[in-house]
């Protein structure tokens, strides 16, 4: 079994406190033991990130390019091995896990290119003989705090732009998935990035995360996680004047209109609601279905959901892996009971199931006869649980879709150009999809939501520079 230390100021630093990383598909399988950073460790990481910032932020962009490119290359070369590790610790199917690793590699390659593409502007001043230059500078040491559901892609889409634009980093991953974070750190440690520029501190949210939020050497915090923790991050950062960006939950609607292609609609719904075990912030948890297609859609999706193969992610043919841990499984099962108590009909699934190994397996669940006031339609469940809401027409569909505190992703299945166009304009979400699942995004374009789903600058693509740089305006006289 591997024993993995934190990475601080270019050194692997062990700790007396460790945690076991448990495979959710087989709780007898301990993937490894991971050091928990002490207060002194976090202090050392903060000092290292501060001390290394000046040289790194003014250093060679070719050096940054080469390092990020090398990281991307190694990730892509090791996609199978890293994908298996990710599947073992998080539980998504092997195919999805390898896909996530590939995405992480592509992100590092993209941001390698961004290091040499950062542009400024030169304008004439309104005062004769004066020129104005607008440039972007790194923000400073940044803290990166990530959730468990994309153990390598989310760290990658924060760490790569942070480093590309010249920031130093203290990275705190979720304690549920330290193996992918550690493997990524190991790759970064061999990439030629100077010591102190990148630091890994594993540990709990309250202790390690809380320490980072409340240290003034940190100039920006990039956070992805729950609404609840996002509020903690916002409060601490506001207090200290720290720049922050938050990516949080969703209750993403997929509208299915009468004129939709039924196969496309069912595929979008099943993929969006249940793939990755429904543990995606962009999952389609509310299926809003127009009355004329409702019964055909329900009959077809019932068959499709029953056919989904739940099992060990490493086994051939598995489509839906286990839920990430016992507490998330209990939360899903609690919402199944809440839905029934609220008067919804459980059409299919919803129970805990046994497999050859002890794990947190759950049948994907679909409720029908629901309305948008029910808790199962208002609160993020974050598991393989979706609902059908029947509506009379497009107007009602868009009203229901927008009647939520969240606004991350939304989709529509229709063959009507008019309704697709109106949906793109009228839907209050950061990302809108036409005849595609609500989950599944590209790495070279902006990612993020509206309302309570997100706060601050968008992530990914060249839009990431908004968060990881600050703008400077220089006036130059004769
Ligand atoms: P979480 O909020 O419990 O934890 C996220 C991270 O914050 C972890 O690293 C955790 O240790 C840390 N943390 C917890 N308490 C903290 C504190 N007091 N101070 C500082 N850090 C603290 O979220 P989770 O359960 O890991 O992830 C699931 C959530 O993430 C869901 O709500 C999901 O929708 C959301 N998510 C959003 C996106 C997006 O891009 N919008 C993407 C993936 C996941």
PDB file of N, CA, C and O in Angstrom, residues 134-194:
ATOM      1  N   UNK A 134      -2.083  48.795 -21.210  1.00  0.00           N
ATOM      2  CA  UNK A 134      -2.880  47.962 -20.304  1.00  0.00           C
ATOM      3  C   UNK A 134      -2.277  46.561 -20.316  1.00  0.00           C
ATOM      4  O   UNK A 134      -2.201  45.924 -21.378  1.00  0.00           O
ATOM      5  N   UNK A 135      -1.820  46.113 -19.155  1.00  0.00           N
ATOM      6  CA  UNK A 135      -1.178  44.787 -19.072  1.00  0.00           C
ATOM      7  C   UNK A 135      -1.827  43.974 -17.954  1.00  0.00           C
ATOM      8  O   UNK A 135      -2.544  44.521 -17.114  1.00  0.00           O
ATOM      9  N   UNK A 136      -1.555  42.693 -17.988  1.00  0.00           N
ATOM     10  CA  UNK A 136      -2.070  41.796 -16.940  1.00  0.00           C
ATOM     11  C   UNK A 136      -0.898  41.236 -16.149  1.00  0.00           C
ATOM     12  O   UNK A 136       0.102  40.824 -16.735  1.00  0.00           O
ATOM     13  N   UNK A 137      -1.060  41.191 -14.826  1.00  0.00           N
ATOM     14  CA  UNK A 137      -0.020  40.657 -13.955  1.00  0.00           C
ATOM     15  C   UNK A 137      -0.601  39.526 -13.113  1.00  0.00           C
ATOM     16  O   UNK A 137      -1.810  39.519 -12.849  1.00  0.00           O
ATOM     17  N   UNK A 138       0.245  38.609 -12.644  1.00  0.00           N
ATOM     18  CA  UNK A 138      -0.250  37.558 -11.753  1.00  0.00           C
ATOM     19  C   UNK A 138      -0.834  38.171 -10.475  1.00  0.00           C
ATOM     20  O   UNK A 138      -0.424  39.255 -10.065  1.00  0.00           O
ATOM     21  N   UNK A 139      -1.773  37.448  -9.853  1.00  0.00           N
ATOM     22  CA  UNK A 139      -2.438  37.964  -8.656  1.00  0.00           C
ATOM     23  C   UNK A 139      -1.557  37.835  -7.421  1.00  0.00           C
ATOM     24  O   UNK A 139      -1.522  38.722  -6.563  1.00  0.00           O
ATOM     25  N   UNK A 140      -0.854  36.702  -7.317  1.00  0.00           N
ATOM     26  CA  UNK A 140      -0.041  36.445  -6.116  1.00  0.00           C
ATOM     27  C   UNK A 140      -0.130  34.978  -5.776  1.00  0.00           C
ATOM     28  O   UNK A 140      -0.582  34.182  -6.595  1.00  0.00           O
ATOM     29  N   UNK A 141       0.242  34.593  -4.572  1.00  0.00           N
ATOM     30  CA  UNK A 141       0.012  33.203  -4.163  1.00  0.00           C
ATOM     31  C   UNK A 141      -1.496  32.935  -4.112  1.00  0.00           C
ATOM     32  O   UNK A 141      -2.249  33.744  -3.557  1.00  0.00           O
ATOM     33  N   UNK A 142      -1.940  31.835  -4.721  1.00  0.00           N
ATOM     34  CA  UNK A 142      -3.373  31.504  -4.717  1.00  0.00           C
ATOM     35  C   UNK A 142      -3.604  30.174  -4.008  1.00  0.00           C
ATOM     36  O   UNK A 142      -2.753  29.273  -4.046  1.00  0.00           O
ATOM     37  N   UNK A 143      -4.769  30.094  -3.366  1.00  0.00           N
ATOM     38  CA  UNK A 143      -5.190  28.820  -2.757  1.00  0.00           C
ATOM     39  C   UNK A 143      -6.211  28.172  -3.684  1.00  0.00           C
ATOM     40  O   UNK A 143      -7.113  28.857  -4.195  1.00  0.00           O
ATOM     41  N   UNK A 144      -6.053  26.878  -3.887  1.00  0.00           N
ATOM     42  CA  UNK A 144      -6.963  26.127  -4.749  1.00  0.00           C
ATOM     43  C   UNK A 144      -7.601  25.019  -3.903  1.00  0.00           C
ATOM     44  O   UNK A 144      -6.895  24.177  -3.343  1.00  0.00           O
ATOM     45  N   UNK A 145      -8.923  25.075  -3.781  1.00  0.00           N
ATOM     46  CA  UNK A 145      -9.653  24.130  -2.913  1.00  0.00           C
ATOM     47  C   UNK A 145     -10.670  23.400  -3.783  1.00  0.00           C
ATOM     48  O   UNK A 145     -11.522  24.040  -4.417  1.00  0.00           O
ATOM     49  N   UNK A 146     -10.575  22.067  -3.822  1.00  0.00           N
ATOM     50  CA  UNK A 146     -11.355  21.315  -4.825  1.00  0.00           C
ATOM     51  C   UNK A 146     -12.224  20.223  -4.187  1.00  0.00           C
ATOM     52  O   UNK A 146     -11.917  19.730  -3.105  1.00  0.00           O
ATOM     53  N   UNK A 147     -13.286  19.827  -4.901  1.00  0.00           N
ATOM     54  CA  UNK A 147     -14.200  18.784  -4.397  1.00  0.00           C
ATOM     55  C   UNK A 147     -13.736  17.397  -4.824  1.00  0.00           C
ATOM     56  O   UNK A 147     -12.703  17.247  -5.466  1.00  0.00           O
ATOM     57  N   UNK A 148     -14.567  16.387  -4.519  1.00  0.00           N
ATOM     58  CA  UNK A 148     -14.149  15.007  -4.804  1.00  0.00           C
ATOM     59  C   UNK A 148     -14.632  14.490  -6.157  1.00  0.00           C
ATOM     60  O   UNK A 148     -14.137  13.471  -6.625  1.00  0.00           O
ATOM     61  N   UNK A 149     -15.583  15.155  -6.808  1.00  0.00           N
ATOM     62  CA  UNK A 149     -16.268  14.465  -7.909  1.00  0.00           C
ATOM     63  C   UNK A 149     -15.511  14.468  -9.236  1.00  0.00           C
ATOM     64  O   UNK A 149     -15.788  13.639 -10.090  1.00  0.00           O
ATOM     65  N   UNK A 150     -14.561  15.396  -9.419  1.00  0.00           N
ATOM     66  CA  UNK A 150     -13.643  15.328 -10.572  1.00  0.00           C
ATOM     67  C   UNK A 150     -12.230  15.458  -9.991  1.00  0.00           C
ATOM     68  O   UNK A 150     -11.655  16.551  -9.982  1.00  0.00           O
ATOM     69  N   UNK A 151     -11.655  14.342  -9.521  1.00  0.00           N
ATOM     70  CA  UNK A 151     -10.436  14.413  -8.701  1.00  0.00           C
ATOM     71  C   UNK A 151      -9.204  14.918  -9.437  1.00  0.00           C
ATOM     72  O   UNK A 151      -8.259  15.374  -8.800  1.00  0.00           O
ATOM     73  N   UNK A 152      -9.193  14.828 -10.796  1.00  0.00           N
ATOM     74  CA  UNK A 152      -8.012  15.353 -11.500  1.00  0.00           C
ATOM     75  C   UNK A 152      -8.381  16.510 -12.432  1.00  0.00           C
ATOM     76  O   UNK A 152      -7.592  17.444 -12.598  1.00  0.00           O
ATOM     77  N   UNK A 153      -9.594  16.506 -13.011  1.00  0.00           N
ATOM     78  CA  UNK A 153      -9.915  17.553 -13.993  1.00  0.00           C
ATOM     79  C   UNK A 153     -10.108  18.918 -13.318  1.00  0.00           C
ATOM     80  O   UNK A 153      -9.618  19.934 -13.829  1.00  0.00           O
ATOM     81  N   UNK A 154     -10.805  18.938 -12.174  1.00  0.00           N
ATOM     82  CA  UNK A 154     -11.017  20.248 -11.531  1.00  0.00           C
ATOM     83  C   UNK A 154      -9.699  20.817 -11.000  1.00  0.00           C
ATOM     84  O   UNK A 154      -9.381  21.988 -11.273  1.00  0.00           O
ATOM     85  N   UNK A 155      -8.877  20.021 -10.271  1.00  0.00           N
ATOM     86  CA  UNK A 155      -7.553  20.563  -9.921  1.00  0.00           C
ATOM     87  C   UNK A 155      -6.793  21.070 -11.152  1.00  0.00           C
ATOM     88  O   UNK A 155      -6.197  22.146 -11.124  1.00  0.00           O
ATOM     89  N   UNK A 156      -6.851  20.310 -12.255  1.00  0.00           N
ATOM     90  CA  UNK A 156      -6.119  20.724 -13.463  1.00  0.00           C
ATOM     91  C   UNK A 156      -6.629  22.056 -13.982  1.00  0.00           C
ATOM     92  O   UNK A 156      -5.838  22.932 -14.348  1.00  0.00           O
ATOM     93  N   UNK A 157      -7.972  22.248 -14.007  1.00  0.00           N
ATOM     94  CA  UNK A 157      -8.457  23.476 -14.632  1.00  0.00           C
ATOM     95  C   UNK A 157      -8.297  24.699 -13.728  1.00  0.00           C
ATOM     96  O   UNK A 157      -8.533  25.815 -14.147  1.00  0.00           O
ATOM     97  N   UNK A 158      -7.842  24.484 -12.498  1.00  0.00           N
ATOM     98  CA  UNK A 158      -7.478  25.629 -11.656  1.00  0.00           C
ATOM     99  C   UNK A 158      -5.943  25.806 -11.600  1.00  0.00           C
ATOM    100  O   UNK A 158      -5.434  26.916 -11.692  1.00  0.00           O
ATOM    101  N   UNK A 159      -5.229  24.673 -11.412  1.00  0.00           N
ATOM    102  CA  UNK A 159      -3.764  24.756 -11.238  1.00  0.00           C
ATOM    103  C   UNK A 159      -3.095  25.222 -12.542  1.00  0.00           C
ATOM    104  O   UNK A 159      -2.192  26.075 -12.509  1.00  0.00           O
ATOM    105  N   UNK A 160      -3.541  24.685 -13.682  1.00  0.00           N
ATOM    106  CA  UNK A 160      -2.873  25.023 -14.950  1.00  0.00           C
ATOM    107  C   UNK A 160      -2.942  26.529 -15.243  1.00  0.00           C
ATOM    108  O   UNK A 160      -1.897  27.147 -15.509  1.00  0.00           O
ATOM    109  N   UNK A 161      -4.120  27.180 -15.171  1.00  0.00           N
ATOM    110  CA  UNK A 161      -4.113  28.631 -15.427  1.00  0.00           C
ATOM    111  C   UNK A 161      -3.395  29.419 -14.335  1.00  0.00           C
ATOM    112  O   UNK A 161      -2.749  30.430 -14.622  1.00  0.00           O
ATOM    113  N   UNK A 162      -3.501  28.956 -13.086  1.00  0.00           N
ATOM    114  CA  UNK A 162      -2.805  29.675 -12.003  1.00  0.00           C
ATOM    115  C   UNK A 162      -1.313  29.750 -12.326  1.00  0.00           C
ATOM    116  O   UNK A 162      -0.706  30.825 -12.269  1.00  0.00           O
ATOM    117  N   UNK A 163      -0.720  28.611 -12.686  1.00  0.00           N
ATOM    118  CA  UNK A 163       0.717  28.582 -12.989  1.00  0.00           C
ATOM    119  C   UNK A 163       1.020  29.292 -14.310  1.00  0.00           C
ATOM    120  O   UNK A 163       2.006  30.030 -14.425  1.00  0.00           O
ATOM    121  N   UNK A 164       0.169  29.087 -15.297  1.00  0.00           N
ATOM    122  CA  UNK A 164       0.419  29.678 -16.627  1.00  0.00           C
ATOM    123  C   UNK A 164       0.542  31.190 -16.536  1.00  0.00           C
ATOM    124  O   UNK A 164       1.391  31.800 -17.198  1.00  0.00           O
ATOM    125  N   UNK A 165      -0.313  31.817 -15.716  1.00  0.00           N
ATOM    126  CA  UNK A 165      -0.307  33.287 -15.634  1.00  0.00           C
ATOM    127  C   UNK A 165       0.642  33.800 -14.550  1.00  0.00           C
ATOM    128  O   UNK A 165       0.597  34.971 -14.198  1.00  0.00           O
ATOM    129  N   UNK A 166       1.479  32.901 -13.978  1.00  0.00           N
ATOM    130  CA  UNK A 166       2.569  33.360 -13.124  1.00  0.00           C
ATOM    131  C   UNK A 166       2.285  33.404 -11.636  1.00  0.00           C
ATOM    132  O   UNK A 166       3.002  34.082 -10.881  1.00  0.00           O
ATOM    133  N   UNK A 167       1.255  32.687 -11.187  1.00  0.00           N
ATOM    134  CA  UNK A 167       0.958  32.658  -9.754  1.00  0.00           C
ATOM    135  C   UNK A 167       1.634  31.462  -9.089  1.00  0.00           C
ATOM    136  O   UNK A 167       1.878  30.439  -9.735  1.00  0.00           O
ATOM    137  N   UNK A 168       1.894  31.572  -7.792  1.00  0.00           N
ATOM    138  CA  UNK A 168       2.300  30.400  -7.019  1.00  0.00           C
ATOM    139  C   UNK A 168       1.043  29.817  -6.377  1.00  0.00           C
ATOM    140  O   UNK A 168       0.018  30.507  -6.245  1.00  0.00           O
ATOM    141  N   UNK A 169       1.121  28.534  -5.991  1.00  0.00           N
ATOM    142  CA  UNK A 169      -0.101  27.789  -5.640  1.00  0.00           C
ATOM    143  C   UNK A 169       0.062  27.007  -4.339  1.00  0.00           C
ATOM    144  O   UNK A 169       1.093  26.371  -4.111  1.00  0.00           O
ATOM    145  N   UNK A 170      -0.990  27.070  -3.505  1.00  0.00           N
ATOM    146  CA  UNK A 170      -1.144  26.087  -2.423  1.00  0.00           C
ATOM    147  C   UNK A 170      -2.451  25.345  -2.715  1.00  0.00           C
ATOM    148  O   UNK A 170      -3.518  25.950  -2.780  1.00  0.00           O
ATOM    149  N   UNK A 171      -2.337  24.046  -2.916  1.00  0.00           N
ATOM    150  CA  UNK A 171      -3.462  23.215  -3.389  1.00  0.00           C
ATOM    151  C   UNK A 171      -3.959  22.312  -2.261  1.00  0.00           C
ATOM    152  O   UNK A 171      -3.183  21.550  -1.699  1.00  0.00           O
ATOM    153  N   UNK A 172      -5.273  22.427  -1.962  1.00  0.00           N
ATOM    154  CA  UNK A 172      -5.888  21.529  -0.972  1.00  0.00           C
ATOM    155  C   UNK A 172      -7.010  20.735  -1.637  1.00  0.00           C
ATOM    156  O   UNK A 172      -8.086  21.254  -1.890  1.00  0.00           O
ATOM    157  N   UNK A 173      -6.758  19.448  -1.910  1.00  0.00           N
ATOM    158  CA  UNK A 173      -7.804  18.627  -2.528  1.00  0.00           C
ATOM    159  C   UNK A 173      -8.777  18.104  -1.477  1.00  0.00           C
ATOM    160  O   UNK A 173      -8.549  18.250  -0.280  1.00  0.00           O
ATOM    161  N   UNK A 174      -9.846  17.461  -1.957  1.00  0.00           N
ATOM    162  CA  UNK A 174     -10.789  16.809  -1.045  1.00  0.00           C
ATOM    163  C   UNK A 174     -10.135  15.581  -0.423  1.00  0.00           C
ATOM    164  O   UNK A 174      -9.445  14.811  -1.102  1.00  0.00           O
ATOM    165  N   UNK A 175     -10.398  15.369   0.857  1.00  0.00           N
ATOM    166  CA  UNK A 175      -9.824  14.204   1.546  1.00  0.00           C
ATOM    167  C   UNK A 175     -10.416  12.882   1.068  1.00  0.00           C
ATOM    168  O   UNK A 175      -9.896  11.823   1.396  1.00  0.00           O
ATOM    169  N   UNK A 176     -11.500  12.931   0.280  1.00  0.00           N
ATOM    170  CA  UNK A 176     -12.078  11.680  -0.244  1.00  0.00           C
ATOM    171  C   UNK A 176     -11.288  11.163  -1.443  1.00  0.00           C
ATOM    172  O   UNK A 176     -11.418   9.998  -1.806  1.00  0.00           O
ATOM    173  N   UNK A 177     -10.516  12.042  -2.103  1.00  0.00           N
ATOM    174  CA  UNK A 177      -9.825  11.631  -3.344  1.00  0.00           C
ATOM    175  C   UNK A 177      -8.373  12.140  -3.398  1.00  0.00           C
ATOM    176  O   UNK A 177      -7.968  12.800  -4.363  1.00  0.00           O
ATOM    177  N   UNK A 178      -7.561  11.796  -2.379  1.00  0.00           N
ATOM    178  CA  UNK A 178      -6.189  12.335  -2.386  1.00  0.00           C
ATOM    179  C   UNK A 178      -5.271  11.671  -3.411  1.00  0.00           C
ATOM    180  O   UNK A 178      -4.239  12.250  -3.760  1.00  0.00           O
ATOM    181  N   UNK A 179      -5.627  10.478  -3.903  1.00  0.00           N
ATOM    182  CA  UNK A 179      -4.678   9.742  -4.759  1.00  0.00           C
ATOM    183  C   UNK A 179      -4.439  10.462  -6.088  1.00  0.00           C
ATOM    184  O   UNK A 179      -3.300  10.589  -6.541  1.00  0.00           O
ATOM    185  N   UNK A 180      -5.517  10.941  -6.716  1.00  0.00           N
ATOM    186  CA  UNK A 180      -5.345  11.643  -7.995  1.00  0.00           C
ATOM    187  C   UNK A 180      -4.593  12.953  -7.768  1.00  0.00           C
ATOM    188  O   UNK A 180      -3.747  13.344  -8.581  1.00  0.00           O
ATOM    189  N   UNK A 181      -4.909  13.636  -6.660  1.00  0.00           N
ATOM    190  CA  UNK A 181      -4.226  14.902  -6.342  1.00  0.00           C
ATOM    191  C   UNK A 181      -2.738  14.664  -6.126  1.00  0.00           C
ATOM    192  O   UNK A 181      -1.889  15.434  -6.587  1.00  0.00           O
ATOM    193  N   UNK A 182      -2.430  13.573  -5.423  1.00  0.00           N
ATOM    194  CA  UNK A 182      -1.023  13.263  -5.150  1.00  0.00           C
ATOM    195  C   UNK A 182      -0.295  12.890  -6.454  1.00  0.00           C
ATOM    196  O   UNK A 182       0.834  13.334  -6.688  1.00  0.00           O
ATOM    197  N   UNK A 183      -0.953  12.088  -7.293  1.00  0.00           N
ATOM    198  CA  UNK A 183      -0.325  11.681  -8.563  1.00  0.00           C
ATOM    199  C   UNK A 183      -0.057  12.907  -9.441  1.00  0.00           C
ATOM    200  O   UNK A 183       0.997  13.025 -10.080  1.00  0.00           O
ATOM    201  N   UNK A 184      -1.013  13.843  -9.449  1.00  0.00           N
ATOM    202  CA  UNK A 184      -0.821  15.072 -10.224  1.00  0.00           C
ATOM    203  C   UNK A 184       0.351  15.881  -9.653  1.00  0.00           C
ATOM    204  O   UNK A 184       1.196  16.400 -10.400  1.00  0.00           O
ATOM    205  N   UNK A 185       0.413  15.957  -8.338  1.00  0.00           N
ATOM    206  CA  UNK A 185       1.510  16.690  -7.692  1.00  0.00           C
ATOM    207  C   UNK A 185       2.857  16.056  -8.024  1.00  0.00           C
ATOM    208  O   UNK A 185       3.845  16.756  -8.294  1.00  0.00           O
ATOM    209  N   UNK A 186       2.893  14.731  -8.002  1.00  0.00           N
ATOM    210  CA  UNK A 186       4.134  14.017  -8.327  1.00  0.00           C
ATOM    211  C   UNK A 186       4.610  14.401  -9.735  1.00  0.00           C
ATOM    212  O   UNK A 186       5.795  14.658  -9.958  1.00  0.00           O
ATOM    213  N   UNK A 187       3.653  14.477 -10.658  1.00  0.00           N
ATOM    214  CA  UNK A 187       4.005  14.861 -12.039  1.00  0.00           C
ATOM    215  C   UNK A 187       4.497  16.315 -12.065  1.00  0.00           C
ATOM    216  O   UNK A 187       5.529  16.623 -12.684  1.00  0.00           O
ATOM    217  N   UNK A 188       3.786  17.197 -11.362  1.00  0.00           N
ATOM    218  CA  UNK A 188       4.181  18.612 -11.340  1.00  0.00           C
ATOM    219  C   UNK A 188       5.572  18.763 -10.716  1.00  0.00           C
ATOM    220  O   UNK A 188       6.392  19.568 -11.166  1.00  0.00           O
ATOM    221  N   UNK A 189       5.863  17.928  -9.688  1.00  0.00           N
ATOM    222  CA  UNK A 189       7.149  18.058  -8.969  1.00  0.00           C
ATOM    223  C   UNK A 189       8.342  17.764  -9.878  1.00  0.00           C
ATOM    224  O   UNK A 189       9.457  18.182  -9.582  1.00  0.00           O
ATOM    225  N   UNK A 190       8.108  17.032 -10.959  1.00  0.00           N
ATOM    226  CA  UNK A 190       9.200  16.666 -11.877  1.00  0.00           C
ATOM    227  C   UNK A 190       9.185  17.470 -13.172  1.00  0.00           C
ATOM    228  O   UNK A 190       9.841  17.125 -14.146  1.00  0.00           O
ATOM    229  N   UNK A 191       8.419  18.573 -13.188  1.00  0.00           N
ATOM    230  CA  UNK A 191       8.208  19.291 -14.451  1.00  0.00           C
ATOM    231  C   UNK A 191       9.174  20.453 -14.663  1.00  0.00           C
ATOM    232  O   UNK A 191       9.128  21.106 -15.703  1.00  0.00           O
ATOM    233  N   UNK A 192      10.005  20.724 -13.665  1.00  0.00           N
ATOM    234  CA  UNK A 192      10.924  21.864 -13.799  1.00  0.00           C
ATOM    235  C   UNK A 192      10.396  23.144 -13.169  1.00  0.00           C
ATOM    236  O   UNK A 192      11.038  24.196 -13.255  1.00  0.00           O
ATOM    237  N   UNK A 193       9.253  23.074 -12.507  1.00  0.00           N
ATOM    238  CA  UNK A 193       8.737  24.262 -11.808  1.00  0.00           C
ATOM    239  C   UNK A 193       9.581  24.479 -10.541  1.00  0.00           C
ATOM    240  O   UNK A 193       9.827  23.533  -9.791  1.00  0.00           O
ATOM    241  N   UNK A 194      10.068  25.706 -10.306  1.00  0.00           N
ATOM    242  CA  UNK A 194      10.954  25.943  -9.164  1.00  0.00           C
ATOM    243  C   UNK A 194      10.302  25.596  -7.830  1.00  0.00           C
ATOM    244  O   UNK A 194       9.078  25.649  -7.693  1.00  0.00           O
TER     245      UNK A 194
END
